[in-house]
Amino acid sequence: MGNLSKLLSKPFKAFSIYALIILACSIPVYYLVIDFIWRDELDEHNQIIKEQIEYSLNKEDIPDEKLNQLIENWNKLQPGTILRKISSNESVSDSVFTITKLNPNIQHEEADQFRVLISTFKLNNQLYRIQVETNFEEADELIASIAWITLIFFLLLVSGFIILNRIISAKIWQPFQKTLEKLRLFDLNKRQQIEFEKTDIAEFENLHESLNKLIQNNITVYEQQKIFIENASHELQTPLAIIQSKLALLLQNVELTEKQAQLITALETSVSRMARINKNLLLLSKIENKQFSETENFEISQVITETKSLLDDYAESAGISVIIKEVQPGTILCNKTLFEILISNLLINAIIHNLPIGKVFIEFKNNELIVANTGNSALKAESIFERFTLSSNSENSSGLGLAIVKEICIRYNWNIYYEFRNNLHEFRIVFQPHLSSKLIQN
């Protein structure tokens, strides 16, 4: 879950990337537009200076001798505007361009850009060439400033998006969170319809309507399935019990031949196995339908010891030794009946599928339960927990014991592993905290 992203974060991420792309594209556009406007303004500025100089000199009506001295001093004192007399046959057309050179007014080694206007005008019936230069350096600084300002506003925009996204998300999605919480707490065993809060959002109302129909259908199907399983199990158990009792009466008949007794014994064994399968299938169905909802805290070692004691006679009759290697103290929160079934099925499986004179080892430590039994070769780990996957030809096996163990582990989010090593079939269950189960070490 930690790697999942929220729904509103996905469009927000796309919007942010889109805004960043637009920002990146806008910077060169800003540069080109401002550069064009700046050059046009400088050209207009240079033209105004040229016209002002022309107007001022013509207005004063300066004699030629003084005019020549004035122009010479002017060129020394005003290097940005250069005046030069030209001959009448020398053609000089107006031109505008940009040059890069050292700025004579500033003491530094870096070259600056200048916007230059070259034009002509008449003064005292003489043709003069004028060159007006204006520093162009400020344009780069202006563009850089605009870029920084744009970036700052973009960051402000993104920050605002984040804040607004959280505020809007918390408000708009509040009904959805409440709906999700009610679904999380919903228990099919209680068969209670969920009452969703009314909202003014059409999508949520449609969702609530669909969920109500779905929940109602599930409750109905669950009830029908539960009744069917209980009735089927009850109806099967009754005739099976009758058959078993009749077969037991037949075996007591002294007039039976040895062959007839063998046939009746075989029938009784098959009927007993059918009864166990029927009982285990009902148990599996109840576990899958989460009918064992009650939980309690109990001592693990106590359940292991009591279950072992109940099976000691059965193991002894089969020539199997059940040994408790190590059981650390600890309590677990779950359904005690299911935990007893889990321990019992693991031990019965280890006893049934064992060597003629074998051993069973039980160990609980570090949140792990290990039940191991002696054997000759490894089993198919990928199918060992499937239903009716028998690892031996024992008539006492229903083929559902390990399937029930697996279903209980799924019910409480415990992990179960099988491994064959050192001539031992080892079943290891790792207990993990879950919403409905919690392991507590003392």
GROMACS .gro file of C-alpha atoms in nm:
model
  442
    1MET     CA    1   0.000   0.000   0.000
    2GLY     CA    2   0.286   0.235   0.065
    3ASN     CA    3   0.372   0.254  -0.306
    4LEU     CA    4   0.017   0.345  -0.414
    5SER     CA    5  -0.075   0.701  -0.504
    6LYS     CA    6  -0.400   0.884  -0.428
    7LEU     CA    7  -0.654   0.954  -0.701
    8LEU     CA    8  -0.628   1.334  -0.688
    9SER     CA    9  -0.248   1.317  -0.699
   10LYS     CA   10  -0.253   1.172  -1.050
   11PRO     CA   11  -0.424   1.469  -1.229
   12PHE     CA   12  -0.233   1.712  -1.005
   13LYS     CA   13   0.096   1.558  -1.119
   14ALA     CA   14  -0.014   1.585  -1.484
   15PHE     CA   15  -0.120   1.949  -1.433
   16SER     CA   16   0.214   2.032  -1.269
   17ILE     CA   17   0.412   1.875  -1.552
   18TYR     CA   18   0.197   2.055  -1.808
   19ALA     CA   19   0.245   2.388  -1.628
   20LEU     CA   20   0.621   2.327  -1.612
   21ILE     CA   21   0.634   2.257  -1.988
   22ILE     CA   22   0.436   2.572  -2.061
   23LEU     CA   23   0.670   2.769  -1.834
   24ALA     CA   24   0.978   2.630  -2.007
   25CYS     CA   25   0.832   2.715  -2.348
   26SER     CA   26   0.729   3.063  -2.233
   27ILE     CA   27   1.084   3.169  -2.138
   28PRO     CA   28   1.226   3.174  -2.497
   29VAL     CA   29   0.901   3.335  -2.616
   30TYR     CA   30   0.941   3.602  -2.348
   31TYR     CA   31   1.299   3.650  -2.460
   32LEU     CA   32   1.215   3.690  -2.829
   33VAL     CA   33   0.918   3.921  -2.769
   34ILE     CA   34   1.098   4.143  -2.517
   35ASP     CA   35   1.413   4.147  -2.728
   36PHE     CA   36   1.210   4.264  -3.028
   37ILE     CA   37   1.027   4.529  -2.823
   38TRP     CA   38   1.354   4.644  -2.662
   39ARG     CA   39   1.536   4.675  -2.995
   40ASP     CA   40   1.243   4.864  -3.145
   41GLU     CA   41   1.240   5.103  -2.848
   42LEU     CA   42   1.617   5.158  -2.871
   43ASP     CA   43   1.592   5.225  -3.244
   44GLU     CA   44   1.317   5.477  -3.178
   45HIS     CA   45   1.529   5.627  -2.896
   46ASN     CA   46   1.830   5.662  -3.127
   47GLN     CA   47   1.614   5.822  -3.397
   48ILE     CA   48   1.480   6.076  -3.146
   49ILE     CA   49   1.835   6.162  -3.033
   50LYS     CA   50   1.944   6.208  -3.395
   51GLU     CA   51   1.645   6.436  -3.464
   52GLN     CA   52   1.705   6.639  -3.147
   53ILE     CA   53   2.072   6.692  -3.235
   54GLU     CA   54   1.983   6.793  -3.590
   55TYR     CA   55   1.715   7.034  -3.472
   56SER     CA   56   1.934   7.191  -3.200
   57LEU     CA   57   2.234   7.250  -3.428
   58ASN     CA   58   2.027   7.396  -3.710
   59LYS     CA   59   1.839   7.619  -3.472
   60GLU     CA   60   2.154   7.785  -3.334
   61ASP     CA   61   2.287   7.887  -3.680
   62ILE     CA   62   2.651   7.828  -3.582
   63PRO     CA   63   2.929   7.953  -3.812
   64ASP     CA   64   3.138   7.689  -3.989
   65GLU     CA   65   3.458   7.755  -3.789
   66LYS     CA   66   3.280   7.726  -3.455
   67LEU     CA   67   3.075   7.435  -3.585
   68ASN     CA   68   3.386   7.233  -3.668
   69GLN     CA   69   3.530   7.299  -3.321
   70LEU     CA   70   3.196   7.215  -3.161
   71ILE     CA   71   3.172   6.883  -3.347
   72GLU     CA   72   3.529   6.792  -3.251
   73ASN     CA   73   3.459   6.862  -2.883
   74TRP     CA   74   3.123   6.688  -2.914
   75ASN     CA   75   3.283   6.364  -3.038
   76LYS     CA   76   3.529   6.370  -2.747
   77LEU     CA   77   3.269   6.443  -2.481
   78GLN     CA   78   2.983   6.235  -2.627
   79PRO     CA   79   3.128   5.910  -2.760
   80GLY     CA   80   2.776   5.769  -2.790
   81THR     CA   81   2.694   6.013  -3.071
   82ILE     CA   82   2.956   6.067  -3.339
   83LEU     CA   83   2.928   6.346  -3.599
   84ARG     CA   84   3.141   6.357  -3.916
   85LYS     CA   85   3.128   6.579  -4.222
   86ILE     CA   86   3.102   6.388  -4.549
   87SER     CA   87   3.123   6.489  -4.909
   88SER     CA   88   2.811   6.544  -5.107
   89ASN     CA   89   2.891   6.263  -5.348
   90GLU     CA   90   2.945   6.014  -5.062
   91SER     CA   91   2.630   5.807  -5.025
   92VAL     CA   92   2.533   5.702  -4.675
   93SER     CA   93   2.201   5.523  -4.629
   94ASP     CA   94   2.030   5.493  -4.294
   95SER     CA   95   2.116   5.170  -4.118
   96VAL     CA   96   2.036   5.008  -3.784
   97PHE     CA   97   2.240   4.723  -3.632
   98THR     CA   98   2.388   4.582  -3.311
   99ILE     CA   99   2.758   4.577  -3.224
  100THR     CA  100   2.960   4.441  -2.932
  101LYS     CA  101   3.250   4.642  -2.792
  102LEU     CA  102   3.402   4.773  -2.471
  103ASN     CA  103   3.201   5.043  -2.304
  104PRO     CA  104   3.423   5.356  -2.288
  105ASN     CA  105   3.217   5.495  -2.001
  106ILE     CA  106   3.271   5.195  -1.770
  107GLN     CA  107   3.602   5.053  -1.654
  108HIS     CA  108   3.567   4.678  -1.709
  109GLU     CA  109   3.705   4.423  -1.952
  110GLU     CA  110   3.376   4.269  -2.060
  111ALA     CA  111   3.226   4.382  -2.391
  112ASP     CA  112   2.875   4.526  -2.403
  113GLN     CA  113   2.614   4.527  -2.675
  114PHE     CA  114   2.515   4.853  -2.839
  115ARG     CA  115   2.227   4.936  -3.068
  116VAL     CA  116   2.358   5.165  -3.346
  117LEU     CA  117   2.185   5.408  -3.579
  118ILE     CA  118   2.375   5.556  -3.873
  119SER     CA  119   2.206   5.837  -4.061
  120THR     CA  120   2.274   6.177  -4.232
  121PHE     CA  121   2.147   6.530  -4.206
  122LYS     CA  122   2.235   6.875  -4.348
  123LEU     CA  123   2.389   7.150  -4.141
  124ASN     CA  124   2.498   7.485  -4.294
  125ASN     CA  125   2.441   7.333  -4.635
  126GLN     CA  126   2.691   7.061  -4.551
  127LEU     CA  127   2.612   6.689  -4.527
  128TYR     CA  128   2.696   6.528  -4.194
  129ARG     CA  129   2.699   6.167  -4.094
  130ILE     CA  130   2.571   6.085  -3.742
  131GLN     CA  131   2.620   5.762  -3.550
  132VAL     CA  132   2.411   5.712  -3.235
  133GLU     CA  133   2.495   5.424  -2.999
  134THR     CA  134   2.286   5.306  -2.701
  135ASN     CA  135   2.391   5.038  -2.452
  136PHE     CA  136   2.191   4.719  -2.504
  137GLU     CA  137   2.313   4.535  -2.190
  138GLU     CA  138   2.006   4.609  -1.981
  139ALA     CA  139   1.786   4.386  -2.201
  140ASP     CA  140   1.959   4.065  -2.083
  141GLU     CA  141   1.915   4.172  -1.724
  142LEU     CA  142   1.549   4.244  -1.786
  143ILE     CA  143   1.494   3.904  -1.949
  144ALA     CA  144   1.671   3.728  -1.660
  145SER     CA  145   1.452   3.918  -1.414
  146ILE     CA  146   1.138   3.817  -1.600
  147ALA     CA  147   1.251   3.453  -1.604
  148TRP     CA  148   1.311   3.457  -1.227
  149ILE     CA  149   0.978   3.626  -1.163
  150THR     CA  150   0.802   3.369  -1.382
  151LEU     CA  151   0.972   3.086  -1.192
  152ILE     CA  152   0.874   3.238  -0.857
  153PHE     CA  153   0.512   3.271  -0.966
  154PHE     CA  154   0.516   2.913  -1.095
  155LEU     CA  155   0.636   2.791  -0.754
  156LEU     CA  156   0.365   2.997  -0.588
  157LEU     CA  157   0.114   2.848  -0.830
  158VAL     CA  158   0.224   2.490  -0.756
  159SER     CA  159   0.225   2.557  -0.380
  160GLY     CA  160  -0.127   2.694  -0.410
  161PHE     CA  161  -0.230   2.385  -0.610
  162ILE     CA  162  -0.093   2.159  -0.334
  163ILE     CA  163  -0.274   2.348  -0.056
  164LEU     CA  164  -0.600   2.372  -0.250
  165ASN     CA  165  -0.572   2.007  -0.352
  166ARG     CA  166  -0.547   1.899   0.012
  167ILE     CA  167  -0.831   2.125   0.125
  168ILE     CA  168  -1.061   2.022  -0.160
  169SER     CA  169  -0.962   1.656  -0.124
  170ALA     CA  170  -1.036   1.654   0.249
  171LYS     CA  171  -1.377   1.814   0.192
  172ILE     CA  172  -1.496   1.648  -0.129
  173TRP     CA  173  -1.369   1.298  -0.049
  174GLN     CA  174  -1.493   1.295   0.311
  175PRO     CA  175  -1.814   1.103   0.219
  176PHE     CA  176  -1.604   0.851   0.026
  177GLN     CA  177  -1.374   0.798   0.325
  178LYS     CA  178  -1.677   0.741   0.549
  179THR     CA  179  -1.818   0.494   0.298
  180LEU     CA  180  -1.485   0.314   0.281
  181GLU     CA  181  -1.467   0.293   0.661
  182LYS     CA  182  -1.818   0.147   0.682
  183LEU     CA  183  -1.732  -0.113   0.419
  184ARG     CA  184  -1.414  -0.197   0.610
  185LEU     CA  185  -1.615  -0.259   0.928
  186PHE     CA  186  -1.893  -0.448   0.751
  187ASP     CA  187  -1.940  -0.806   0.876
  188LEU     CA  188  -2.143  -1.039   0.658
  189ASN     CA  189  -2.217  -1.264   0.958
  190LYS     CA  190  -2.414  -0.985   1.127
  191ARG     CA  191  -2.630  -0.947   0.812
  192GLN     CA  192  -2.679  -0.576   0.871
  193GLN     CA  193  -2.745  -0.337   0.585
  194ILE     CA  194  -2.509  -0.037   0.579
  195GLU     CA  195  -2.663   0.308   0.609
  196PHE     CA  196  -2.459   0.546   0.394
  197GLU     CA  197  -2.467   0.921   0.454
  198LYS     CA  198  -2.651   1.138   0.206
  199THR     CA  199  -2.433   1.364  -0.011
  200ASP     CA  200  -2.491   1.625  -0.278
  201ILE     CA  201  -2.248   1.453  -0.516
  202ALA     CA  202  -2.417   1.242  -0.784
  203GLU     CA  203  -2.126   0.999  -0.825
  204PHE     CA  204  -2.121   0.912  -0.454
  205GLU     CA  205  -2.497   0.866  -0.445
  206ASN     CA  206  -2.474   0.627  -0.741
  207LEU     CA  207  -2.193   0.444  -0.562
  208HIS     CA  208  -2.401   0.411  -0.244
  209GLU     CA  209  -2.700   0.283  -0.440
  210SER     CA  210  -2.488   0.020  -0.616
  211LEU     CA  211  -2.321  -0.085  -0.290
  212ASN     CA  212  -2.657  -0.125  -0.115
  213LYS     CA  213  -2.779  -0.355  -0.392
  214LEU     CA  214  -2.454  -0.551  -0.389
  215ILE     CA  215  -2.455  -0.591  -0.010
  216GLN     CA  216  -2.820  -0.697  -0.006
  217ASN     CA  217  -2.755  -0.958  -0.278
  218ASN     CA  218  -2.449  -1.087  -0.092
  219ILE     CA  219  -2.646  -1.118   0.234
  220THR     CA  220  -2.921  -1.309   0.054
  221VAL     CA  221  -2.677  -1.543  -0.122
  222TYR     CA  222  -2.480  -1.592   0.200
  223GLU     CA  223  -2.794  -1.686   0.392
  224GLN     CA  224  -2.905  -1.929   0.122
  225GLN     CA  225  -2.561  -2.086   0.102
  226LYS     CA  226  -2.534  -2.116   0.479
  227ILE     CA  227  -2.878  -2.279   0.507
  228PHE     CA  228  -2.799  -2.516   0.219
  229ILE     CA  229  -2.467  -2.626   0.370
  230GLU     CA  230  -2.615  -2.679   0.714
  231ASN     CA  231  -2.914  -2.871   0.576
  232ALA     CA  232  -2.699  -3.078   0.341
  233SER     CA  233  -2.455  -3.163   0.618
  234HIS     CA  234  -2.735  -3.252   0.858
  235GLU     CA  235  -2.920  -3.461   0.601
  236LEU     CA  236  -2.599  -3.648   0.513
  237GLN     CA  237  -2.489  -3.704   0.871
  238THR     CA  238  -2.816  -3.874   0.965
  239PRO     CA  239  -2.812  -4.152   0.703
  240LEU     CA  240  -2.438  -4.197   0.749
  241ALA     CA  241  -2.487  -4.245   1.123
  242ILE     CA  242  -2.768  -4.493   1.056
  243ILE     CA  243  -2.551  -4.687   0.811
  244GLN     CA  244  -2.266  -4.698   1.063
  245SER     CA  245  -2.495  -4.828   1.339
  246LYS     CA  246  -2.648  -5.092   1.111
  247LEU     CA  247  -2.305  -5.207   1.003
  248ALA     CA  248  -2.197  -5.231   1.367
  249LEU     CA  249  -2.503  -5.449   1.440
  250LEU     CA  250  -2.421  -5.671   1.144
  251LEU     CA  251  -2.068  -5.723   1.271
  252GLN     CA  252  -2.212  -5.851   1.600
  253ASN     CA  253  -2.399  -6.125   1.417
  254VAL     CA  254  -2.224  -6.455   1.499
  255GLU     CA  255  -2.362  -6.620   1.185
  256LEU     CA  256  -2.146  -6.403   0.954
  257THR     CA  257  -1.879  -6.571   0.754
  258GLU     CA  258  -1.525  -6.433   0.757
  259LYS     CA  259  -1.566  -6.295   0.404
  260GLN     CA  260  -1.892  -6.121   0.493
  261ALA     CA  261  -1.729  -5.969   0.803
  262GLN     CA  262  -1.444  -5.835   0.592
  263LEU     CA  263  -1.689  -5.676   0.347
  264ILE     CA  264  -1.887  -5.513   0.629
  265THR     CA  265  -1.567  -5.386   0.790
  266ALA     CA  266  -1.458  -5.232   0.458
  267LEU     CA  267  -1.800  -5.069   0.421
  268GLU     CA  268  -1.782  -4.932   0.775
  269THR     CA  269  -1.437  -4.785   0.704
  270SER     CA  270  -1.564  -4.616   0.387
  271VAL     CA  271  -1.873  -4.479   0.562
  272SER     CA  272  -1.657  -4.343   0.846
  273ARG     CA  273  -1.436  -4.169   0.591
  274MET     CA  274  -1.744  -4.024   0.419
  275ALA     CA  275  -1.862  -3.888   0.755
  276ARG     CA  276  -1.523  -3.725   0.819
  277ILE     CA  277  -1.517  -3.573   0.470
  278ASN     CA  278  -1.869  -3.438   0.516
  279LYS     CA  279  -1.773  -3.290   0.853
  280ASN     CA  280  -1.452  -3.136   0.718
  281LEU     CA  281  -1.623  -2.990   0.411
  282LEU     CA  282  -1.878  -2.824   0.638
  283LEU     CA  283  -1.593  -2.691   0.852
  284LEU     CA  284  -1.412  -2.555   0.545
  285SER     CA  285  -1.727  -2.382   0.428
  286LYS     CA  286  -1.777  -2.221   0.769
  287ILE     CA  287  -1.417  -2.098   0.775
  288GLU     CA  288  -1.446  -1.954   0.423
  289ASN     CA  289  -1.771  -1.781   0.520
  290LYS     CA  290  -1.600  -1.640   0.833
  291GLN     CA  291  -1.854  -1.792   1.070
  292PHE     CA  292  -1.590  -1.825   1.343
  293SER     CA  293  -1.590  -1.455   1.424
  294GLU     CA  294  -1.542  -1.476   1.802
  295THR     CA  295  -1.187  -1.414   1.923
  296GLU     CA  296  -1.010  -1.445   2.256
  297ASN     CA  297  -0.663  -1.434   2.409
  298PHE     CA  298  -0.524  -1.770   2.512
  299GLU     CA  299  -0.192  -1.939   2.585
  300ILE     CA  300  -0.042  -2.117   2.282
  301SER     CA  301   0.156  -2.371   2.486
  302GLN     CA  302  -0.161  -2.481   2.668
  303VAL     CA  303  -0.344  -2.559   2.342
  304ILE     CA  304  -0.042  -2.748   2.207
  305THR     CA  305  -0.009  -2.956   2.527
  306GLU     CA  306  -0.382  -3.035   2.549
  307THR     CA  307  -0.407  -3.134   2.181
  308LYS     CA  308  -0.100  -3.356   2.211
  309SER     CA  309  -0.250  -3.529   2.517
  310LEU     CA  310  -0.572  -3.602   2.328
  311LEU     CA  311  -0.378  -3.762   2.042
  312ASP     CA  312  -0.121  -3.953   2.247
  313ASP     CA  313  -0.320  -4.278   2.247
  314TYR     CA  314  -0.387  -4.250   1.874
  315ALA     CA  315  -0.017  -4.186   1.805
  316GLU     CA  316   0.089  -4.472   2.033
  317SER     CA  317  -0.142  -4.716   1.857
  318ALA     CA  318   0.020  -4.613   1.528
  319GLY     CA  319   0.369  -4.658   1.673
  320ILE     CA  320   0.449  -4.285   1.649
  321SER     CA  321   0.630  -4.081   1.916
  322VAL     CA  322   0.511  -3.720   1.957
  323ILE     CA  323   0.786  -3.502   2.107
  324ILE     CA  324   0.759  -3.138   2.219
  325LYS     CA  325   1.106  -2.994   2.154
  326GLU     CA  326   1.053  -2.636   2.268
  327VAL     CA  327   0.744  -2.423   2.333
  328GLN     CA  328   0.803  -2.065   2.439
  329PRO     CA  329   0.534  -1.887   2.642
  330GLY     CA  330   0.309  -1.660   2.439
  331THR     CA  331  -0.055  -1.572   2.380
  332ILE     CA  332  -0.247  -1.519   2.058
  333LEU     CA  333  -0.572  -1.339   1.976
  334CYS     CA  334  -0.794  -1.542   1.742
  335ASN     CA  335  -1.076  -1.796   1.748
  336LYS     CA  336  -0.966  -2.068   1.990
  337THR     CA  337  -1.168  -2.343   1.819
  338LEU     CA  338  -0.999  -2.272   1.486
  339PHE     CA  339  -0.655  -2.270   1.649
  340GLU     CA  340  -0.727  -2.607   1.816
  341ILE     CA  341  -0.840  -2.745   1.479
  342LEU     CA  342  -0.520  -2.615   1.319
  343ILE     CA  343  -0.294  -2.785   1.578
  344SER     CA  344  -0.500  -3.104   1.570
  345ASN     CA  345  -0.496  -3.132   1.191
  346LEU     CA  346  -0.121  -3.071   1.173
  347LEU     CA  347  -0.054  -3.342   1.433
  348ILE     CA  348  -0.300  -3.592   1.279
  349ASN     CA  349  -0.145  -3.532   0.937
  350ALA     CA  350   0.203  -3.587   1.084
  351ILE     CA  351   0.091  -3.908   1.253
  352ILE     CA  352  -0.095  -4.053   0.954
  353HIS     CA  353   0.169  -3.972   0.692
  354ASN     CA  354   0.467  -4.105   0.886
  355LEU     CA  355   0.703  -4.399   0.884
  356PRO     CA  356   0.592  -4.724   1.055
  357ILE     CA  357   0.794  -4.634   1.364
  358GLY     CA  358   0.835  -4.261   1.324
  359LYS     CA  359   0.847  -3.942   1.523
  360VAL     CA  360   0.663  -3.610   1.534
  361PHE     CA  361   0.834  -3.297   1.664
  362ILE     CA  362   0.652  -2.985   1.788
  363GLU     CA  363   0.827  -2.652   1.835
  364PHE     CA  364   0.709  -2.295   1.897
  365LYS     CA  365   0.955  -2.006   1.920
  366ASN     CA  366   1.008  -1.659   1.772
  367ASN     CA  367   0.646  -1.635   1.654
  368GLU     CA  368   0.680  -1.958   1.454
  369LEU     CA  369   0.505  -2.294   1.501
  370ILE     CA  370   0.685  -2.595   1.353
  371VAL     CA  371   0.537  -2.945   1.324
  372ALA     CA  372   0.772  -3.198   1.166
  373ASN     CA  373   0.749  -3.572   1.107
  374THR     CA  374   0.988  -3.835   0.975
  375GLY     CA  375   0.967  -3.935   0.608
  376ASN     CA  376   1.157  -4.074   0.312
  377SER     CA  377   1.107  -3.823   0.030
  378ALA     CA  378   0.975  -3.473  -0.030
  379LEU     CA  379   0.613  -3.405  -0.124
  380LYS     CA  380   0.486  -3.171  -0.396
  381ALA     CA  381   0.491  -2.837  -0.218
  382GLU     CA  382   0.279  -2.666  -0.486
  383SER     CA  383  -0.020  -2.899  -0.435
  384ILE     CA  384   0.015  -3.029  -0.080
  385PHE     CA  385  -0.241  -2.780   0.059
  386GLU     CA  386  -0.502  -2.849  -0.211
  387ARG     CA  387  -0.818  -3.040  -0.128
  388PHE     CA  388  -0.814  -3.419  -0.165
  389THR     CA  389  -0.442  -3.422  -0.239
  390LEU     CA  390  -0.344  -3.738  -0.050
  391SER     CA  391   0.022  -3.804   0.024
  392SER     CA  392  -0.045  -4.161   0.136
  393ASN     CA  393  -0.303  -4.434   0.090
  394SER     CA  394  -0.418  -4.419   0.452
  395GLU     CA  395  -0.787  -4.489   0.503
  396ASN     CA  396  -0.787  -4.251   0.801
  397SER     CA  397  -0.711  -3.951   0.579
  398SER     CA  398  -0.989  -3.740   0.431
  399GLY     CA  399  -0.757  -3.534   0.212
  400LEU     CA  400  -0.886  -3.212   0.370
  401GLY     CA  401  -0.671  -3.171   0.681
  402LEU     CA  402  -0.400  -2.952   0.530
  403ALA     CA  403  -0.657  -2.764   0.320
  404ILE     CA  404  -0.833  -2.669   0.645
  405VAL     CA  405  -0.499  -2.562   0.797
  406LYS     CA  406  -0.427  -2.346   0.492
  407GLU     CA  407  -0.774  -2.187   0.505
  408ILE     CA  408  -0.730  -2.099   0.873
  409CYS     CA  409  -0.393  -1.938   0.795
  410ILE     CA  410  -0.553  -1.735   0.515
  411ARG     CA  411  -0.831  -1.634   0.754
  412TYR     CA  412  -0.582  -1.474   0.994
  413ASN     CA  413  -0.314  -1.372   0.744
  414TRP     CA  414  -0.060  -1.622   0.876
  415ASN     CA  415   0.204  -1.764   0.643
  416ILE     CA  416   0.248  -2.141   0.614
  417TYR     CA  417   0.547  -2.315   0.450
  418TYR     CA  418   0.640  -2.674   0.373
  419GLU     CA  419   0.998  -2.800   0.348
  420PHE     CA  420   1.164  -3.143   0.347
  421ARG     CA  421   1.506  -3.155   0.507
  422ASN     CA  422   1.707  -3.402   0.718
  423ASN     CA  423   1.442  -3.670   0.638
  424LEU     CA  424   1.174  -3.457   0.802
  425HIS     CA  425   0.851  -3.314   0.656
  426GLU     CA  426   0.843  -2.971   0.818
  427PHE     CA  427   0.533  -2.750   0.830
  428ARG     CA  428   0.612  -2.401   0.956
  429ILE     CA  429   0.352  -2.133   1.039
  430VAL     CA  430   0.467  -1.773   1.085
  431PHE     CA  431   0.219  -1.569   1.287
  432GLN     CA  432   0.178  -1.205   1.184
  433PRO     CA  433  -0.030  -0.923   1.336
  434HIS     CA  434  -0.357  -0.867   1.151
  435LEU     CA  435  -0.685  -0.686   1.198
  436SER     CA  436  -0.839  -0.995   1.351
  437SER     CA  437  -0.536  -1.171   1.493
  438LYS     CA  438  -0.248  -1.055   1.706
  439LEU     CA  439   0.045  -1.246   1.851
  440ILE     CA  440   0.167  -1.129   2.193
  441GLN     CA  441   0.493  -1.256   2.331
  442ASN     CA  442   0.521  -1.259   2.711
   0.00000   0.00000   0.00000
